[in-house]
Every structure is written in structure tokens, then in C-alpha cells.
């Protein structure tokens, strides 16, 4: 057994917070969250979202890190070890597998979308001008219709990601995050300031934060909950793997609090920046997924300092996606190095090759293979559906069941080490509220198959 082999530990508590925020802050925060906020009830949606984070996201984030740190191994070994320690069946190891393999599935389509971002970053820096809404739409459609270009950018992005993981936990993952995340924050603050100066911050504020309770429906609550999962990178082994490198003395609860808070703040700030610029140009903000690819390039072409601002914005998205993708590779690579004894670089590039192949199929699902559909979905949507709609909540549910009901109170408190009342609060929320909330998601979906 390689459980007790010496493993890396993040060099500080800040390093851990930063890499985990790096995992959490990604494409989800930048195009999905702001758009959802605006379109689904403004501050009412933000409130629901915060509630989901507090009652489902944060307790699960803590539980996942707890398992990782207690098991001190890749998600599969960590699950096996904590299961054994608590007298539970080794079948719980399967939960580790769902995380490890699910993360690679997510990566296969995440890397394709991030590839579009690399292309747009390149265009922004090169000063490509997009003059009309039609041209913006056409440009995006042309990209999707071109398999070679999609595959090329997917390859570039995946190589960047795998290259970091190949270098190791400290000199690869930690170092990359320590460079990229501060850069991301600086760019973000600059964009918000710029949005305040040349944009229409007031309208952006109203769009995002006006209280519109009439827009809140079951559907909205559902998407807020789903987004809390996706945004905090829950249920897919990524957080568990990062937690396994956390120093025993660090407080899980405090760190998680900051991670969840920063993740939400980034989404809100990005939203204010994007929308204030968008509204200043009289454009609509509810184009959803098209926001980043249709609307913003147009805005950047027509605004003062647009080339610089546009380049910085796409770099911000790229950095966010990159640090998230890194966290999706690590769980499997940790497993391969620890259990198979494969050299880290070989494990990383081998994993990359497999994900690359699947990603190529995803690229083709937009064009050459677009006729091939299952349940009316192309491969891209299938993988998204399987991971975000099924695997993530299911594995979140299993984690809550394990830590809440199977793991002994003493073992849990040993890792969490909160004052008794706070510990009790966290544990009871996990045991009842979190579990009930996830079960309700599934019930709601069964009752509303179109949701
Ligand atoms: N949280 C990232 C985002 O918001 C996506 C992500 C990274 C992720 N790692 C994950 C999602 C692991 C689920 C599980 O874009």
C-alpha cells in the first residue's frame, strides 16, 4: 500500500486557498453566473444562490476536503482508506472512481470551450475588429463549423494544462496558480474600474441586483443549486485531491468559507464589469452562452481602449479556465502515480492523450458529426448533461451520506476541529439539509423532465 508514502503539502494555507479558488473560479463564473443572475431574478437569484452555497455547497466543500485530507491520497485511495477506518464497505472506493473519471469527462468538453477562449484571446490581441452583431455571430458559427480550428485550439489548451500538472503539485500546480490567480484578480479589478469609468455601471447594477422575486421559480432554484455544484467544483474528485495536499494543521472550515466567498464575488464582479460595458453600447445582456462570444467582441471593438480591455478580458477568462482545468487532471494523475507507480510526467501526458481523443470527438460533434445525436443531444451536450446533471449531484449526495452518516463523529471532528456547537451545526446541515436538497433536485427533475 502506498498510503503512507511521503506526499507533497501546499507550501502555505494561502497557497491552498489560492489553488482551490483557482479550481472553483472558471468558465462557470464568467459566462454562466453573471448571465443567470441578470436573467433569473437579480438579487433574488443571488440570495437563493448564497443560500444554496451555505446549505449545500459549503458543507459539501468541507466534507470533500475532509475525506481528501484524512485519506491523504488520490480520491480512490482516500475513499478506500476512510471507508476502512470507519468500518464501511470497500465499495465506497467507487465514489473515488466516479470523481476521478468524471473529472476527465468534464475536462474533455471544458477544454474544447476553453479552446474557443484561446482563439478569442488571440483575436483580441491581434486586434481583429468585429463591427456588426451579424459578423460576431458569423465569426462564432465559422469557428464551430471548422473542425481543424476547434481541434487545434483544444490541443493548445490541453497541452498548457497537462504541462502544468506534469511538473508536479508544488512546482507545477501551485506555482501556476500563484502566478495566474493574482494576475486574474488584478485584471478583474481593472475591468471593474474601467467598467465604472466608461461603462454604464448603474444599469448593470440594477440589472444584476434589482430584487425581482416574481422571476424566481422552481426552475431557477434548481439552476442556482446546480450552479453551486459546478462553480465550487464539487463531487468530481478535484477538491478531494487538492484537500489531500492540505497541511493537517490548517482549518478546513475557515479556508472553505473564503473559497466559497471569493468564488461568488468573482462571478458578481465579472458580471458588473461585463454588463456595464455591454449596456453602455445599448446591447442586450441576456444572450446567455453567446454573451462572451457574440456580444463582448462587438463591445470591445467599439469601446475606447477596446483592444487592451478585450485582450485583458479574454486573458482573464483563459487564466480562470486554465486553473480549473488543471484541477480536473490532477485526481487521475495522482491515482496513476500513487497506485500504478507511473512517473508523474508520463501519467499526465498519457491522461492528456486520452482526454484529447474524447475532446476531438466533442469538436466534431459541432460539425462533421452533428447529425449523430442521442436523446436529441450532440456529444457535447451529452457529456455536459451526464456530468453536471447526474454525476456531480449523485456523487455529492454520496459524499454527504458518507461523511454525515457513515463516518464516525469522532473521526469527522478530528479533521474539522471546530468548536462543538459549530461542528454540530455543520454536521446536522450535511446530514439533513444538504441531503434533502440534493434529493429534491432529482425529484423535481423526474417530475419536470424538461428542466
Ligand atoms: N468550477 C469550475 C468553473 O466554475 C469548473 C470545474 C473545475 C469543475 N473543476 C471542477 C466543476 C470539478 C466540477 C468539478 O468553471
Short mmCIF file of C-alpha atoms and ligand atoms in Angstrom, two decimals:
data_model
loop_
_atom_site.label_atom_id
_atom_site.label_comp_id
_atom_site.label_asym_id
_atom_site.label_seq_id
_atom_site.Cartn_x
_atom_site.Cartn_y
_atom_site.Cartn_z
CA UNK A 1 0.00 0.00 0.00
CA UNK A 2 1.30 3.41 -0.83
CA UNK A 3 -0.94 5.28 1.61
CA UNK A 4 1.86 6.45 3.81
CA UNK A 5 4.35 7.39 1.16
CA UNK A 6 5.51 10.96 1.73
CA UNK A 7 3.30 13.31 -0.22
CA UNK A 8 3.56 16.93 -1.14
CA UNK A 9 1.86 19.53 1.02
CA UNK A 10 0.89 23.02 -0.22
CA UNK A 11 3.55 25.41 0.95
CA UNK A 12 1.10 27.54 2.94
CA UNK A 13 -2.51 27.98 3.84
CA UNK A 14 -2.71 30.80 1.29
CA UNK A 15 -1.38 28.54 -1.41
CA UNK A 16 -4.19 26.08 -0.67
CA UNK A 17 -6.84 28.79 -0.73
CA UNK A 18 -5.46 30.15 -3.97
CA UNK A 19 -5.26 26.82 -5.82
CA UNK A 20 -8.73 25.86 -4.68
CA UNK A 21 -10.14 29.22 -5.75
CA UNK A 22 -8.25 28.54 -8.97
CA UNK A 23 -10.23 25.35 -9.39
CA UNK A 24 -13.52 26.96 -8.45
CA UNK A 25 -13.25 30.15 -10.49
CA UNK A 26 -13.63 29.16 -14.10
CA UNK A 27 -15.82 29.43 -17.15
CA UNK A 28 -18.79 28.88 -14.88
CA UNK A 29 -18.19 32.12 -13.01
CA UNK A 30 -17.51 34.19 -16.04
CA UNK A 31 -20.23 33.46 -18.50
CA UNK A 32 -22.81 31.48 -16.64
CA UNK A 33 -23.16 33.12 -13.27
CA UNK A 34 -23.49 36.80 -14.33
CA UNK A 35 -25.94 35.91 -17.05
CA UNK A 36 -28.02 33.75 -14.75
CA UNK A 37 -28.09 36.48 -12.14
CA UNK A 38 -29.38 39.03 -14.60
CA UNK A 39 -31.90 36.81 -16.32
CA UNK A 40 -33.27 34.92 -13.33
CA UNK A 41 -34.28 37.38 -10.68
CA UNK A 42 -31.38 39.70 -9.92
CA UNK A 43 -30.63 39.95 -6.24
CA UNK A 44 -33.39 37.43 -5.53
CA UNK A 45 -31.35 34.91 -7.50
CA UNK A 46 -28.17 35.97 -5.71
CA UNK A 47 -29.90 35.34 -2.38
CA UNK A 48 -31.06 31.89 -3.47
CA UNK A 49 -27.59 31.16 -4.75
CA UNK A 50 -25.97 32.22 -1.46
CA UNK A 51 -28.42 30.01 0.37
CA UNK A 52 -27.50 27.08 -1.85
CA UNK A 53 -23.83 27.75 -1.24
CA UNK A 54 -24.36 27.97 2.52
CA UNK A 55 -26.59 24.91 2.85
CA UNK A 56 -25.28 22.63 0.14
CA UNK A 57 -22.04 23.98 -1.34
CA UNK A 58 -20.07 24.88 1.76
CA UNK A 59 -20.94 21.78 3.83
CA UNK A 60 -20.01 19.58 0.87
CA UNK A 61 -16.84 21.50 0.14
CA UNK A 62 -15.79 20.85 3.72
CA UNK A 63 -16.78 17.19 3.52
CA UNK A 64 -14.83 16.64 0.34
CA UNK A 65 -11.69 18.27 1.65
CA UNK A 66 -12.11 16.34 4.87
CA UNK A 67 -12.07 13.00 3.02
CA UNK A 68 -9.07 14.03 0.93
CA UNK A 69 -7.02 15.16 3.87
CA UNK A 70 -7.99 12.28 6.12
CA UNK A 71 -7.28 9.73 3.37
CA UNK A 72 -4.13 11.57 2.31
CA UNK A 73 -4.23 10.07 -1.11
CA UNK A 74 -5.80 10.33 -4.54
CA UNK A 75 -9.62 10.23 -4.42
CA UNK A 76 -9.81 6.45 -4.89
CA UNK A 77 -7.27 5.60 -2.18
CA UNK A 78 -8.61 8.31 0.10
CA UNK A 79 -12.15 6.92 -0.13
CA UNK A 80 -10.90 3.38 0.48
CA UNK A 81 -8.90 4.49 3.46
CA UNK A 82 -11.63 6.47 5.19
CA UNK A 83 -14.13 3.70 4.43
CA UNK A 84 -11.86 1.16 6.07
CA UNK A 85 -11.19 3.42 9.03
CA UNK A 86 -14.92 3.69 9.63
CA UNK A 87 -15.74 0.05 9.07
CA UNK A 88 -17.58 0.72 5.80
CA UNK A 89 -17.59 -1.36 2.63
CA UNK A 90 -14.69 -1.01 0.18
CA UNK A 91 -17.39 -0.33 -2.42
CA UNK A 92 -17.15 3.29 -1.32
CA UNK A 93 -13.95 3.33 -3.36
CA UNK A 94 -16.28 3.53 -6.37
CA UNK A 95 -17.12 7.05 -5.29
CA UNK A 96 -13.47 7.94 -5.78
CA UNK A 97 -13.65 6.48 -9.27
CA UNK A 98 -16.73 8.48 -10.19
CA UNK A 99 -14.79 11.59 -9.23
CA UNK A 100 -11.57 10.69 -10.97
CA UNK A 101 -13.21 9.62 -14.25
CA UNK A 102 -15.97 12.24 -14.11
CA UNK A 103 -13.33 14.95 -13.88
CA UNK A 104 -11.75 13.69 -17.11
CA UNK A 105 -15.14 13.69 -18.83
CA UNK A 106 -15.71 17.30 -17.79
CA UNK A 107 -12.24 18.18 -18.98
CA UNK A 108 -12.94 16.76 -22.44
CA UNK A 109 -15.58 19.39 -23.15
CA UNK A 110 -14.20 22.08 -20.87
CA UNK A 111 -11.01 22.05 -22.89
CA UNK A 112 -12.95 22.49 -26.13
CA UNK A 113 -14.78 25.56 -24.80
CA UNK A 114 -11.55 26.90 -23.33
CA UNK A 115 -10.07 26.38 -26.79
CA UNK A 116 -12.63 28.88 -28.16
CA UNK A 117 -11.39 31.26 -25.49
CA UNK A 118 -7.80 30.83 -26.64
CA UNK A 119 -8.90 31.66 -30.19
CA UNK A 120 -10.75 34.77 -28.98
CA UNK A 121 -7.78 35.82 -26.85
CA UNK A 122 -5.62 35.53 -29.92
CA UNK A 123 -8.09 37.56 -31.98
CA UNK A 124 -8.34 40.24 -29.32
CA UNK A 125 -4.58 40.62 -29.03
CA UNK A 126 -4.21 40.59 -32.82
CA UNK A 127 -6.75 43.41 -32.94
CA UNK A 128 -9.39 41.65 -35.07
CA UNK A 129 -12.35 44.01 -35.35
CA UNK A 130 -15.93 42.74 -35.18
CA UNK A 131 -18.13 45.51 -36.47
CA UNK A 132 -21.70 44.22 -36.52
CA UNK A 133 -23.76 41.74 -34.48
CA UNK A 134 -24.13 39.63 -37.61
CA UNK A 135 -20.38 39.49 -38.08
CA UNK A 136 -19.95 38.45 -34.46
CA UNK A 137 -22.43 35.61 -34.83
CA UNK A 138 -20.98 34.57 -38.15
CA UNK A 139 -17.46 34.53 -36.71
CA UNK A 140 -18.52 32.20 -33.95
CA UNK A 141 -20.50 29.98 -36.31
CA UNK A 142 -17.50 29.76 -38.64
CA UNK A 143 -15.31 28.66 -35.76
CA UNK A 144 -17.76 25.93 -34.80
CA UNK A 145 -18.05 24.74 -38.36
CA UNK A 146 -14.30 24.31 -38.68
CA UNK A 147 -13.14 21.05 -37.06
CA UNK A 148 -9.45 21.67 -37.59
CA UNK A 149 -9.50 25.04 -35.89
CA UNK A 150 -11.51 23.66 -32.96
CA UNK A 151 -9.14 20.74 -32.59
CA UNK A 152 -6.10 22.97 -32.87
CA UNK A 153 -7.17 25.28 -30.01
CA UNK A 154 -8.40 22.36 -27.92
CA UNK A 155 -4.93 20.83 -28.33
CA UNK A 156 -3.17 24.05 -27.36
CA UNK A 157 -5.27 24.48 -24.23
CA UNK A 158 -4.98 20.86 -23.13
CA UNK A 159 -1.21 20.90 -23.63
CA UNK A 160 -0.94 24.02 -21.46
CA UNK A 161 -2.98 22.29 -18.77
CA UNK A 162 -1.24 18.94 -18.85
CA UNK A 163 2.15 20.63 -18.98
CA UNK A 164 1.49 22.23 -15.60
CA UNK A 165 0.25 19.03 -13.95
CA UNK A 166 3.23 17.09 -15.34
CA UNK A 167 5.58 19.35 -13.40
CA UNK A 168 4.18 18.33 -10.05
CA UNK A 169 1.99 19.53 -7.24
CA UNK A 170 4.29 22.25 -5.97
CA UNK A 171 6.43 23.28 -8.91
CA UNK A 172 3.55 22.84 -11.37
CA UNK A 173 0.09 23.30 -9.91
CA UNK A 174 0.92 25.56 -7.00
CA UNK A 175 3.34 27.70 -8.92
CA UNK A 176 0.97 28.19 -11.86
CA UNK A 177 -1.86 29.22 -9.55
CA UNK A 178 0.37 31.55 -7.58
CA UNK A 179 1.13 33.37 -10.82
CA UNK A 180 -2.21 33.16 -12.59
CA UNK A 181 -4.64 33.86 -9.77
CA UNK A 182 -3.16 37.19 -8.62
CA UNK A 183 -2.97 38.20 -12.28
CA UNK A 184 -6.63 37.26 -12.60
CA UNK A 185 -7.60 39.40 -9.62
CA UNK A 186 -5.65 42.40 -10.89
CA UNK A 187 -7.26 42.15 -14.33
CA UNK A 188 -10.67 41.75 -12.73
CA UNK A 189 -10.28 44.87 -10.59
CA UNK A 190 -9.05 46.80 -13.57
CA UNK A 191 -12.07 45.71 -15.63
CA UNK A 192 -14.48 46.69 -12.89
CA UNK A 193 -12.84 50.12 -12.55
CA UNK A 194 -12.86 50.58 -16.30
CA UNK A 195 -16.48 49.49 -16.44
CA UNK A 196 -17.23 52.13 -13.80
CA UNK A 197 -15.43 54.82 -15.78
CA UNK A 198 -16.53 54.26 -19.35
CA UNK A 199 -19.47 51.91 -18.90
CA UNK A 200 -22.96 52.13 -17.54
CA UNK A 201 -22.42 50.75 -14.07
CA UNK A 202 -25.76 51.98 -12.78
CA UNK A 203 -27.79 49.97 -15.29
CA UNK A 204 -25.52 46.97 -14.75
CA UNK A 205 -26.13 47.21 -11.01
CA UNK A 206 -29.89 47.39 -11.49
CA UNK A 207 -29.85 44.52 -13.95
CA UNK A 208 -27.96 42.30 -11.55
CA UNK A 209 -29.25 43.36 -8.18
CA UNK A 210 -32.79 44.63 -8.52
CA UNK A 211 -34.96 42.38 -6.44
CA UNK A 212 -37.26 40.52 -8.84
CA UNK A 213 -38.94 37.82 -6.78
CA UNK A 214 -41.57 37.28 -9.48
CA UNK A 215 -38.86 35.72 -11.68
CA UNK A 216 -37.98 33.13 -9.09
CA UNK A 217 -39.38 29.72 -9.97
CA UNK A 218 -38.56 26.15 -9.06
CA UNK A 219 -36.52 26.07 -12.22
CA UNK A 220 -34.43 29.00 -11.01
CA UNK A 221 -33.80 27.42 -7.62
CA UNK A 222 -32.76 24.28 -9.43
CA UNK A 223 -30.30 26.09 -11.63
CA UNK A 224 -28.91 28.01 -8.64
CA UNK A 225 -28.25 24.73 -6.89
CA UNK A 226 -26.75 23.13 -9.97
CA UNK A 227 -24.54 26.12 -10.43
CA UNK A 228 -23.33 25.98 -6.82
CA UNK A 229 -22.11 22.45 -7.54
CA UNK A 230 -20.41 23.32 -10.77
CA UNK A 231 -18.93 26.56 -9.58
CA UNK A 232 -17.40 25.10 -6.43
CA UNK A 233 -16.03 22.15 -8.44
CA UNK A 234 -17.88 19.73 -6.17
CA UNK A 235 -18.31 15.99 -6.41
CA UNK A 236 -15.63 15.34 -9.01
CA UNK A 237 -12.53 14.44 -7.05
CA UNK A 238 -10.83 17.73 -7.84
CA UNK A 239 -11.43 19.26 -4.44
CA UNK A 240 -10.72 15.95 -2.72
CA UNK A 241 -7.37 15.69 -4.47
CA UNK A 242 -6.45 19.26 -3.54
CA UNK A 243 -7.54 18.62 0.04
CA UNK A 244 -5.21 15.65 0.23
CA UNK A 245 -2.25 18.02 -0.04
CA UNK A 246 -3.52 20.25 2.76
CA UNK A 247 -1.49 20.59 5.93
CA UNK A 248 -3.05 18.79 8.91
CA UNK A 249 -2.97 21.96 10.98
CA UNK A 250 -4.96 24.14 8.58
CA UNK A 251 -8.59 24.84 9.43
CA UNK A 252 -10.85 23.30 6.82
CA UNK A 253 -13.85 25.43 7.77
CA UNK A 254 -12.11 28.79 7.60
CA UNK A 255 -10.47 28.03 4.31
CA UNK A 256 -13.70 26.80 2.79
CA UNK A 257 -15.52 29.90 3.88
CA UNK A 258 -13.06 32.09 1.99
CA UNK A 259 -13.07 29.88 -1.06
CA UNK A 260 -16.86 29.94 -1.36
CA UNK A 261 -16.99 33.69 -0.74
CA UNK A 262 -14.32 34.56 -3.28
CA UNK A 263 -15.85 32.28 -5.88
CA UNK A 264 -19.16 34.10 -5.57
CA UNK A 265 -17.56 37.54 -5.50
CA UNK A 266 -15.64 36.88 -8.70
CA UNK A 267 -18.86 35.96 -10.50
CA UNK A 268 -20.59 39.11 -9.27
CA UNK A 269 -17.67 41.42 -10.12
CA UNK A 270 -17.20 39.93 -13.57
CA UNK A 271 -20.91 40.46 -14.13
CA UNK A 272 -20.75 44.13 -13.17
CA UNK A 273 -17.76 44.70 -15.42
CA UNK A 274 -19.20 42.91 -18.44
CA UNK A 275 -22.70 44.33 -18.17
CA UNK A 276 -21.67 47.92 -17.59
CA UNK A 277 -19.69 47.80 -20.82
CA UNK A 278 -22.44 45.92 -22.65
CA UNK A 279 -25.18 48.34 -21.60
CA UNK A 280 -23.07 51.35 -22.44
CA UNK A 281 -23.32 50.11 -26.02
CA UNK A 282 -27.04 49.59 -25.88
CA UNK A 283 -26.64 45.83 -26.26
CA UNK A 284 -28.71 43.13 -24.64
CA UNK A 285 -27.24 41.21 -21.72
CA UNK A 286 -29.39 38.13 -21.94
CA UNK A 287 -27.69 36.37 -24.79
CA UNK A 288 -26.57 33.65 -22.38
CA UNK A 289 -23.79 31.48 -23.70
CA UNK A 290 -23.47 33.89 -26.61
CA UNK A 291 -22.53 36.73 -24.26
CA UNK A 292 -18.81 36.06 -24.29
CA UNK A 293 -18.59 35.07 -27.94
CA UNK A 294 -21.20 37.28 -29.67
CA UNK A 295 -21.72 40.35 -27.56
CA UNK A 296 -18.39 41.13 -25.95
CA UNK A 297 -16.15 41.07 -29.06
CA UNK A 298 -18.55 43.65 -30.51
CA UNK A 299 -18.38 45.78 -27.38
CA UNK A 300 -14.59 45.67 -27.35
CA UNK A 301 -14.38 46.72 -30.99
CA UNK A 302 -16.47 49.81 -30.37
CA UNK A 303 -15.26 51.00 -26.98
CA UNK A 304 -12.36 53.27 -26.03
CA UNK A 305 -9.27 51.21 -25.26
CA UNK A 306 -11.14 48.18 -26.52
CA UNK A 307 -8.17 46.27 -27.83
CA UNK A 308 -6.38 46.38 -24.49
CA UNK A 309 -9.52 45.80 -22.44
CA UNK A 310 -10.66 42.99 -24.73
CA UNK A 311 -7.28 41.28 -24.61
CA UNK A 312 -7.21 41.55 -20.83
CA UNK A 313 -10.74 40.22 -20.54
CA UNK A 314 -10.04 37.14 -22.64
CA UNK A 315 -6.78 36.57 -20.76
CA UNK A 316 -8.83 36.66 -17.56
CA UNK A 317 -11.19 34.01 -18.91
CA UNK A 318 -8.25 31.98 -20.14
CA UNK A 319 -6.48 32.07 -16.78
CA UNK A 320 -9.68 31.13 -14.98
CA UNK A 321 -10.33 28.18 -17.31
CA UNK A 322 -6.71 27.06 -17.17
CA UNK A 323 -6.50 26.84 -13.38
CA UNK A 324 -9.83 24.97 -13.32
CA UNK A 325 -8.74 22.51 -15.97
CA UNK A 326 -5.56 21.80 -14.02
CA UNK A 327 -7.70 20.63 -11.11
CA UNK A 328 -9.59 18.28 -13.40
CA UNK A 329 -6.44 16.44 -14.49
CA UNK A 330 -4.87 16.07 -11.06
CA UNK A 331 -7.18 13.44 -9.49
CA UNK A 332 -6.47 10.79 -12.14
CA UNK A 333 -2.78 11.65 -12.35
CA UNK A 334 -2.49 11.36 -8.56
CA UNK A 335 -4.13 7.94 -8.77
CA UNK A 336 -1.83 6.75 -11.57
CA UNK A 337 1.33 7.91 -9.83
CA UNK A 338 0.35 6.58 -6.42
CA UNK A 339 -1.26 3.31 -7.36
CA UNK A 340 0.47 2.32 -10.57
CA UNK A 341 3.80 3.89 -9.71
CA UNK A 342 3.86 5.66 -13.08
CA UNK A 343 6.11 8.67 -13.37
CA UNK A 344 4.09 11.88 -12.97
CA UNK A 345 5.03 13.33 -16.33
CA UNK A 346 4.11 10.10 -18.12
CA UNK A 347 0.84 9.87 -16.18
CA UNK A 348 -0.06 13.46 -17.03
CA UNK A 349 0.70 13.22 -20.75
CA UNK A 350 -0.97 9.82 -21.01
CA UNK A 351 -4.11 11.17 -19.35
CA UNK A 352 -3.92 14.18 -21.61
CA UNK A 353 -3.82 11.94 -24.69
CA UNK A 354 -6.99 10.10 -23.65
CA UNK A 355 -8.86 13.31 -22.86
CA UNK A 356 -7.61 14.79 -26.11
CA UNK A 357 -9.20 12.00 -28.12
CA UNK A 358 -12.55 12.43 -26.44
CA UNK A 359 -12.24 16.19 -26.90
CA UNK A 360 -11.66 15.69 -30.62
CA UNK A 361 -14.95 13.80 -30.78
CA UNK A 362 -16.57 16.74 -28.96
CA UNK A 363 -15.09 19.15 -31.52
CA UNK A 364 -16.53 17.05 -34.34
CA UNK A 365 -19.95 16.94 -32.68
CA UNK A 366 -20.37 20.61 -33.73
CA UNK A 367 -19.78 19.97 -37.40
CA UNK A 368 -18.89 16.71 -39.18
CA UNK A 369 -20.69 14.54 -36.66
CA UNK A 370 -23.50 16.93 -35.77
CA UNK A 371 -26.05 14.51 -37.25
CA UNK A 372 -25.15 11.94 -34.64
CA UNK A 373 -27.47 12.52 -31.71
CA UNK A 374 -28.66 10.55 -28.74
CA UNK A 375 -31.77 11.73 -26.86
CA UNK A 376 -31.69 14.77 -29.14
CA UNK A 377 -28.33 15.87 -27.75
CA UNK A 378 -24.98 16.02 -29.50
CA UNK A 379 -21.90 14.64 -27.78
CA UNK A 380 -21.02 18.00 -26.23
CA UNK A 381 -24.43 18.31 -24.58
CA UNK A 382 -24.45 14.65 -23.59
CA UNK A 383 -21.19 14.92 -21.71
CA UNK A 384 -22.33 18.15 -20.08
CA UNK A 385 -25.64 16.56 -19.12
CA UNK A 386 -24.10 13.38 -17.76
CA UNK A 387 -21.55 15.22 -15.64
CA UNK A 388 -23.38 18.30 -14.36
CA UNK A 389 -26.88 16.87 -14.16
CA UNK A 390 -26.17 13.34 -12.99
CA UNK A 391 -22.65 12.59 -11.79
CA UNK A 392 -22.00 15.75 -9.78
CA UNK A 393 -25.19 15.75 -7.70
CA UNK A 394 -25.11 11.98 -7.30
CA UNK A 395 -21.57 11.93 -6.07
CA UNK A 396 -22.28 14.98 -3.87
CA UNK A 397 -25.13 13.02 -2.34
CA UNK A 398 -22.88 10.03 -1.69
CA UNK A 399 -20.23 12.22 -0.09
CA UNK A 400 -22.81 13.81 2.21
CA UNK A 401 -24.17 10.38 3.13
CA UNK A 402 -20.72 9.06 3.84
CA UNK A 403 -19.39 11.93 5.92
CA UNK A 404 -22.73 12.64 7.59
CA UNK A 405 -23.90 9.13 8.38
CA UNK A 406 -21.12 6.60 7.98
CA UNK A 407 -18.01 8.35 9.18
CA UNK A 408 -17.83 8.37 12.94
CA UNK A 409 -18.46 11.65 14.65
CA UNK A 410 -15.08 11.46 16.28
CA UNK A 411 -13.16 10.97 13.05
CA UNK A 412 -15.03 13.84 11.44
CA UNK A 413 -14.40 16.16 14.37
CA UNK A 414 -10.73 15.12 14.38
CA UNK A 415 -10.33 16.65 10.92
CA UNK A 416 -12.76 19.54 11.11
CA UNK A 417 -11.80 20.63 14.63
CA UNK A 418 -14.45 23.29 15.08
CA UNK A 419 -15.89 24.35 18.43
CA UNK A 420 -18.57 21.82 19.40
CA UNK A 421 -21.59 23.94 18.51
CA UNK A 422 -20.28 24.90 15.09
CA UNK A 423 -19.21 21.35 14.37
CA UNK A 424 -22.66 20.15 15.27
CA UNK A 425 -24.27 22.75 13.06
CA UNK A 426 -22.16 21.73 10.05
CA UNK A 427 -22.78 18.04 10.64
CA UNK A 428 -26.53 18.36 11.02
CA UNK A 429 -26.83 20.56 7.95
CA UNK A 430 -24.87 17.96 6.00
CA UNK A 431 -26.88 15.05 7.38
CA UNK A 432 -30.29 16.54 6.70
CA UNK A 433 -30.44 19.75 4.73
CA UNK A 434 -27.77 19.02 2.13
CA UNK A 435 -29.04 15.53 1.51
CA UNK A 436 -32.66 16.61 1.31
CA UNK A 437 -31.80 19.43 -1.08
CA UNK A 438 -30.00 17.10 -3.47
CA UNK A 439 -32.77 14.51 -3.32
CA UNK A 440 -35.26 17.27 -4.11
CA UNK A 441 -33.27 18.20 -7.21
CA UNK A 442 -33.74 14.69 -8.53
CA UNK A 443 -37.40 14.51 -7.58
CA UNK A 444 -38.06 17.85 -9.24
CA UNK A 445 -36.31 16.68 -12.37
CA UNK A 446 -38.28 13.45 -12.51
CA UNK A 447 -41.48 15.44 -12.17
CA UNK A 448 -40.35 18.01 -14.77
CA UNK A 449 -38.41 16.05 -17.36
CA UNK A 450 -37.75 19.14 -19.47
CA UNK A 451 -35.92 21.01 -16.73
N1 LIG B 1 -15.60 25.27 -11.10
C1 LIG B 1 -15.19 25.40 -12.46
C2 LIG B 1 -15.96 26.53 -13.11
O1 LIG B 1 -16.68 27.24 -12.49
C3 LIG B 1 -15.34 24.13 -13.23
C4 LIG B 1 -14.67 22.98 -12.58
C5 LIG B 1 -13.38 22.84 -12.33
C6 LIG B 1 -15.28 21.87 -12.05
N2 LIG B 1 -13.15 21.68 -11.66
C7 LIG B 1 -14.30 21.07 -11.46
C8 LIG B 1 -16.57 21.51 -11.98
C9 LIG B 1 -14.61 19.89 -10.84
C10 LIG B 1 -16.90 20.33 -11.32
C11 LIG B 1 -15.93 19.54 -10.74
O2 LIG B 1 -15.84 26.73 -14.29
#
